[in-house]
Amino acid sequence: MKAFLQSPVGIIEIEESEGYISSVRIVSSVPTHLTEKQEINEVLNMAIQQLNEYFARERKDFALPFKQEGTPFQKKAWSYLSTVPYGQTVSYKQVAEAIGSPKSCRAVGSANGRNNIAIIVPCHRVVNEGKGLGGYAYGLDVKKKLLELESPNLFTNA
């Protein structure tokens, strides 16, 4: 089951499967057959509400059931991302060290790229060691908007 949310960073597609959020991604448009009012379940309603609160700067942590498939390394990286506080950033190297694989900065970047639950599993909070933005599946403009939303002064001295 899917739901769509218009947000400051574009249209967000939220997918639910078996009671869990399984995907949150930014898409270019809502499929035509889904533009009519659609029935959505409680989990999707919670996700929409919490994302709206996040974009209104009223929510810093998400309380949603989510699950995504990945390798043990990816799951470790994603789990760590969920501990990075709102408004703060960490480097790929810091993530690698924190999950016990200090030489795996590139693998951390790859895991971030395979994160299917954007924003809720905050891979946008991972930046290059020198505070450069690094990469982001939805483009650096979106990553910068998310980081500025969480920490409006983050780029004032850059």
PDB file of C-alpha atoms in Angstrom:
ATOM      1  CA  MET A   1       0.000   0.000   0.000  1.00  0.00           C
ATOM      2  CA  LYS A   2       1.297   3.457  -0.884  1.00  0.00           C
ATOM      3  CA  ALA A   3       0.625   7.039   0.068  1.00  0.00           C
ATOM      4  CA  PHE A   4       1.997  10.303  -1.275  1.00  0.00           C
ATOM      5  CA  LEU A   5       2.881  13.493   0.546  1.00  0.00           C
ATOM      6  CA  GLN A   6       3.714  16.875  -0.955  1.00  0.00           C
ATOM      7  CA  SER A   7       6.678  18.193   1.021  1.00  0.00           C
ATOM      8  CA  PRO A   8       9.197  21.050   0.884  1.00  0.00           C
ATOM      9  CA  VAL A   9      11.622  18.679  -0.861  1.00  0.00           C
ATOM     10  CA  GLY A  10       9.133  17.295  -3.379  1.00  0.00           C
ATOM     11  CA  ILE A  11       6.614  14.491  -3.564  1.00  0.00           C
ATOM     12  CA  ILE A  12       7.326  11.728  -1.073  1.00  0.00           C
ATOM     13  CA  GLU A  13       6.099   8.217  -1.784  1.00  0.00           C
ATOM     14  CA  ILE A  14       5.605   6.159   1.384  1.00  0.00           C
ATOM     15  CA  GLU A  15       5.145   2.432   1.067  1.00  0.00           C
ATOM     16  CA  GLU A  16       3.829   0.079   3.732  1.00  0.00           C
ATOM     17  CA  SER A  17       4.129  -3.693   3.737  1.00  0.00           C
ATOM     18  CA  GLU A  18       2.907  -6.093   6.425  1.00  0.00           C
ATOM     19  CA  GLY A  19       2.519  -3.332   9.024  1.00  0.00           C
ATOM     20  CA  TYR A  20       5.930  -1.756   8.416  1.00  0.00           C
ATOM     21  CA  ILE A  21       7.117   1.255   6.457  1.00  0.00           C
ATOM     22  CA  SER A  22       9.235  -0.367   3.746  1.00  0.00           C
ATOM     23  CA  SER A  23      10.079   2.608   1.562  1.00  0.00           C
ATOM     24  CA  VAL A  24      10.175   6.396   1.768  1.00  0.00           C
ATOM     25  CA  ARG A  25      11.443   8.026  -1.372  1.00  0.00           C
ATOM     26  CA  ILE A  26      11.221  11.265  -3.246  1.00  0.00           C
ATOM     27  CA  VAL A  27       9.532  10.876  -6.620  1.00  0.00           C
ATOM     28  CA  SER A  28       8.911  13.200  -9.539  1.00  0.00           C
ATOM     29  CA  SER A  29       5.139  12.731  -9.625  1.00  0.00           C
ATOM     30  CA  VAL A  30       2.183  10.790  -8.303  1.00  0.00           C
ATOM     31  CA  PRO A  31       1.137   8.030 -10.721  1.00  0.00           C
ATOM     32  CA  THR A  32      -2.009   9.112 -12.568  1.00  0.00           C
ATOM     33  CA  HIS A  33      -4.064   6.167 -11.310  1.00  0.00           C
ATOM     34  CA  LEU A  34      -3.313   7.228  -7.723  1.00  0.00           C
ATOM     35  CA  THR A  35      -4.224  10.908  -7.967  1.00  0.00           C
ATOM     36  CA  GLU A  36      -7.772  10.244  -6.762  1.00  0.00           C
ATOM     37  CA  LYS A  37      -8.408  10.087  -3.033  1.00  0.00           C
ATOM     38  CA  GLN A  38      -7.122   6.761  -1.860  1.00  0.00           C
ATOM     39  CA  GLU A  39      -7.662   4.627   1.204  1.00  0.00           C
ATOM     40  CA  ILE A  40      -4.620   4.441   3.439  1.00  0.00           C
ATOM     41  CA  ASN A  41      -4.019   2.472   6.593  1.00  0.00           C
ATOM     42  CA  GLU A  42      -2.977   3.497  10.102  1.00  0.00           C
ATOM     43  CA  VAL A  43       0.769   2.996   9.519  1.00  0.00           C
ATOM     44  CA  LEU A  44       0.725   5.223   6.440  1.00  0.00           C
ATOM     45  CA  ASN A  45      -1.359   7.826   8.290  1.00  0.00           C
ATOM     46  CA  MET A  46       1.204   7.836  11.117  1.00  0.00           C
ATOM     47  CA  ALA A  47       4.047   8.249   8.612  1.00  0.00           C
ATOM     48  CA  ILE A  48       2.304  11.156   6.874  1.00  0.00           C
ATOM     49  CA  GLN A  49       1.569  12.844  10.207  1.00  0.00           C
ATOM     50  CA  GLN A  50       5.123  12.405  11.489  1.00  0.00           C
ATOM     51  CA  LEU A  51       6.703  13.583   8.232  1.00  0.00           C
ATOM     52  CA  ASN A  52       4.459  16.669   8.259  1.00  0.00           C
ATOM     53  CA  GLU A  53       5.545  17.348  11.846  1.00  0.00           C
ATOM     54  CA  TYR A  54       9.194  16.891  10.817  1.00  0.00           C
ATOM     55  CA  PHE A  55       8.863  19.406   7.975  1.00  0.00           C
ATOM     56  CA  ALA A  56       7.120  21.835  10.367  1.00  0.00           C
ATOM     57  CA  ARG A  57      10.119  21.474  12.737  1.00  0.00           C
ATOM     58  CA  GLU A  58       7.828  19.952  15.371  1.00  0.00           C
ATOM     59  CA  ARG A  59       9.351  16.439  15.297  1.00  0.00           C
ATOM     60  CA  LYS A  60      12.975  15.432  15.702  1.00  0.00           C
ATOM     61  CA  ASP A  61      12.597  11.658  16.045  1.00  0.00           C
ATOM     62  CA  PHE A  62      10.329   9.243  14.239  1.00  0.00           C
ATOM     63  CA  ALA A  63       8.294   6.608  16.044  1.00  0.00           C
ATOM     64  CA  LEU A  64       7.308   4.347  13.171  1.00  0.00           C
ATOM     65  CA  PRO A  65       7.626   0.637  12.540  1.00  0.00           C
ATOM     66  CA  PHE A  66       9.953   0.196   9.586  1.00  0.00           C
ATOM     67  CA  LYS A  67      11.856  -2.629   7.992  1.00  0.00           C
ATOM     68  CA  GLN A  68      14.090  -2.873   4.964  1.00  0.00           C
ATOM     69  CA  GLU A  69      16.047  -5.710   3.441  1.00  0.00           C
ATOM     70  CA  GLY A  70      19.811  -5.497   3.238  1.00  0.00           C
ATOM     71  CA  THR A  71      23.097  -7.149   4.077  1.00  0.00           C
ATOM     72  CA  PRO A  72      24.186  -7.385   7.712  1.00  0.00           C
ATOM     73  CA  PHE A  73      26.648  -4.526   7.055  1.00  0.00           C
ATOM     74  CA  GLN A  74      23.944  -2.318   5.528  1.00  0.00           C
ATOM     75  CA  LYS A  75      21.586  -3.008   8.426  1.00  0.00           C
ATOM     76  CA  LYS A  76      24.339  -2.099  10.880  1.00  0.00           C
ATOM     77  CA  ALA A  77      24.996   1.177   9.038  1.00  0.00           C
ATOM     78  CA  TRP A  78      21.270   2.002   8.829  1.00  0.00           C
ATOM     79  CA  SER A  79      20.799   1.218  12.492  1.00  0.00           C
ATOM     80  CA  TYR A  80      23.604   3.605  13.399  1.00  0.00           C
ATOM     81  CA  LEU A  81      22.104   6.339  11.203  1.00  0.00           C
ATOM     82  CA  SER A  82      18.975   6.232  13.325  1.00  0.00           C
ATOM     83  CA  THR A  83      21.081   7.289  16.335  1.00  0.00           C
ATOM     84  CA  VAL A  84      22.496  10.434  14.694  1.00  0.00           C
ATOM     85  CA  PRO A  85      20.691  13.312  16.406  1.00  0.00           C
ATOM     86  CA  TYR A  86      18.463  15.751  14.550  1.00  0.00           C
ATOM     87  CA  GLY A  87      20.425  18.782  13.401  1.00  0.00           C
ATOM     88  CA  GLN A  88      23.795  17.047  13.585  1.00  0.00           C
ATOM     89  CA  THR A  89      25.994  15.440  10.968  1.00  0.00           C
ATOM     90  CA  VAL A  90      28.563  12.655  10.995  1.00  0.00           C
ATOM     91  CA  SER A  91      31.174  11.718   8.436  1.00  0.00           C
ATOM     92  CA  TYR A  92      31.270   8.486   6.479  1.00  0.00           C
ATOM     93  CA  LYS A  93      34.454   7.704   8.417  1.00  0.00           C
ATOM     94  CA  GLN A  94      32.713   8.265  11.779  1.00  0.00           C
ATOM     95  CA  VAL A  95      29.929   5.882  10.774  1.00  0.00           C
ATOM     96  CA  ALA A  96      32.457   3.259   9.638  1.00  0.00           C
ATOM     97  CA  GLU A  97      34.349   3.534  12.919  1.00  0.00           C
ATOM     98  CA  ALA A  98      31.162   3.480  15.004  1.00  0.00           C
ATOM     99  CA  ILE A  99      29.974   0.221  13.422  1.00  0.00           C
ATOM    100  CA  GLY A 100      33.349  -1.456  13.861  1.00  0.00           C
ATOM    101  CA  SER A 101      34.601  -1.268  10.261  1.00  0.00           C
ATOM    102  CA  PRO A 102      36.973   1.728  10.280  1.00  0.00           C
ATOM    103  CA  LYS A 103      38.251   1.148   6.736  1.00  0.00           C
ATOM    104  CA  SER A 104      34.846   0.834   5.137  1.00  0.00           C
ATOM    105  CA  CYS A 105      33.958   4.479   4.386  1.00  0.00           C
ATOM    106  CA  ARG A 106      33.021   3.619   0.789  1.00  0.00           C
ATOM    107  CA  ALA A 107      30.846   0.737   1.929  1.00  0.00           C
ATOM    108  CA  VAL A 108      29.067   3.135   4.291  1.00  0.00           C
ATOM    109  CA  GLY A 109      28.427   5.428   1.323  1.00  0.00           C
ATOM    110  CA  SER A 110      27.108   2.475  -0.646  1.00  0.00           C
ATOM    111  CA  ALA A 111      24.827   1.450   2.239  1.00  0.00           C
ATOM    112  CA  ASN A 112      23.514   5.017   2.420  1.00  0.00           C
ATOM    113  CA  GLY A 113      22.761   4.883  -1.299  1.00  0.00           C
ATOM    114  CA  ARG A 114      20.744   1.708  -0.776  1.00  0.00           C
ATOM    115  CA  ASN A 115      18.735   3.092   2.139  1.00  0.00           C
ATOM    116  CA  ASN A 116      15.087   2.763   1.075  1.00  0.00           C
ATOM    117  CA  ILE A 117      13.684   4.759   3.977  1.00  0.00           C
ATOM    118  CA  ALA A 118      14.861   8.308   3.329  1.00  0.00           C
ATOM    119  CA  ILE A 119      14.470  10.974   6.018  1.00  0.00           C
ATOM    120  CA  ILE A 120      13.230   8.482   8.639  1.00  0.00           C
ATOM    121  CA  VAL A 121      16.553   6.609   8.416  1.00  0.00           C
ATOM    122  CA  PRO A 122      18.504   9.858   8.084  1.00  0.00           C
ATOM    123  CA  CYS A 123      21.289   9.127   5.598  1.00  0.00           C
ATOM    124  CA  HIS A 124      21.167  12.831   4.682  1.00  0.00           C
ATOM    125  CA  ARG A 125      23.020  13.494   7.963  1.00  0.00           C
ATOM    126  CA  VAL A 126      26.175  11.782   6.679  1.00  0.00           C
ATOM    127  CA  VAL A 127      28.672  14.164   5.104  1.00  0.00           C
ATOM    128  CA  ASN A 128      32.269  14.097   3.928  1.00  0.00           C
ATOM    129  CA  GLU A 129      34.932  14.341   6.603  1.00  0.00           C
ATOM    130  CA  GLY A 130      35.684  17.956   5.628  1.00  0.00           C
ATOM    131  CA  LYS A 131      31.948  18.771   6.040  1.00  0.00           C
ATOM    132  CA  GLY A 132      31.341  18.687   2.276  1.00  0.00           C
ATOM    133  CA  LEU A 133      27.893  17.340   1.500  1.00  0.00           C
ATOM    134  CA  GLY A 134      29.053  14.099  -0.088  1.00  0.00           C
ATOM    135  CA  GLY A 135      26.397  12.357  -2.163  1.00  0.00           C
ATOM    136  CA  TYR A 136      22.682  11.821  -1.852  1.00  0.00           C
ATOM    137  CA  ALA A 137      20.332   9.636  -3.864  1.00  0.00           C
ATOM    138  CA  TYR A 138      17.893  12.523  -4.396  1.00  0.00           C
ATOM    139  CA  GLY A 139      20.512  15.148  -5.214  1.00  0.00           C
ATOM    140  CA  LEU A 140      22.594  17.541  -3.184  1.00  0.00           C
ATOM    141  CA  ASP A 141      19.922  20.269  -3.304  1.00  0.00           C
ATOM    142  CA  VAL A 142      17.500  18.005  -1.421  1.00  0.00           C
ATOM    143  CA  LYS A 143      20.196  16.935   1.047  1.00  0.00           C
ATOM    144  CA  LYS A 144      21.083  20.567   1.730  1.00  0.00           C
ATOM    145  CA  LYS A 145      17.391  21.485   2.246  1.00  0.00           C
ATOM    146  CA  LEU A 146      16.963  18.664   4.763  1.00  0.00           C
ATOM    147  CA  LEU A 147      20.112  19.646   6.651  1.00  0.00           C
ATOM    148  CA  GLU A 148      19.096  23.335   6.664  1.00  0.00           C
ATOM    149  CA  LEU A 149      15.621  22.397   7.894  1.00  0.00           C
ATOM    150  CA  GLU A 150      17.188  20.610  10.876  1.00  0.00           C
ATOM    151  CA  SER A 151      19.945  23.139  11.506  1.00  0.00           C
ATOM    152  CA  PRO A 152      19.277  26.521   9.874  1.00  0.00           C
ATOM    153  CA  ASN A 153      22.769  27.844  10.696  1.00  0.00           C
ATOM    154  CA  LEU A 154      24.657  24.805   9.388  1.00  0.00           C
ATOM    155  CA  PHE A 155      25.855  26.511   6.209  1.00  0.00           C
ATOM    156  CA  THR A 156      26.156  30.136   7.369  1.00  0.00           C
ATOM    157  CA  ASN A 157      29.901  29.832   7.995  1.00  0.00           C
ATOM    158  CA  ALA A 158      30.599  27.619   5.006  1.00  0.00           C
TER     159      ALA A 158
END
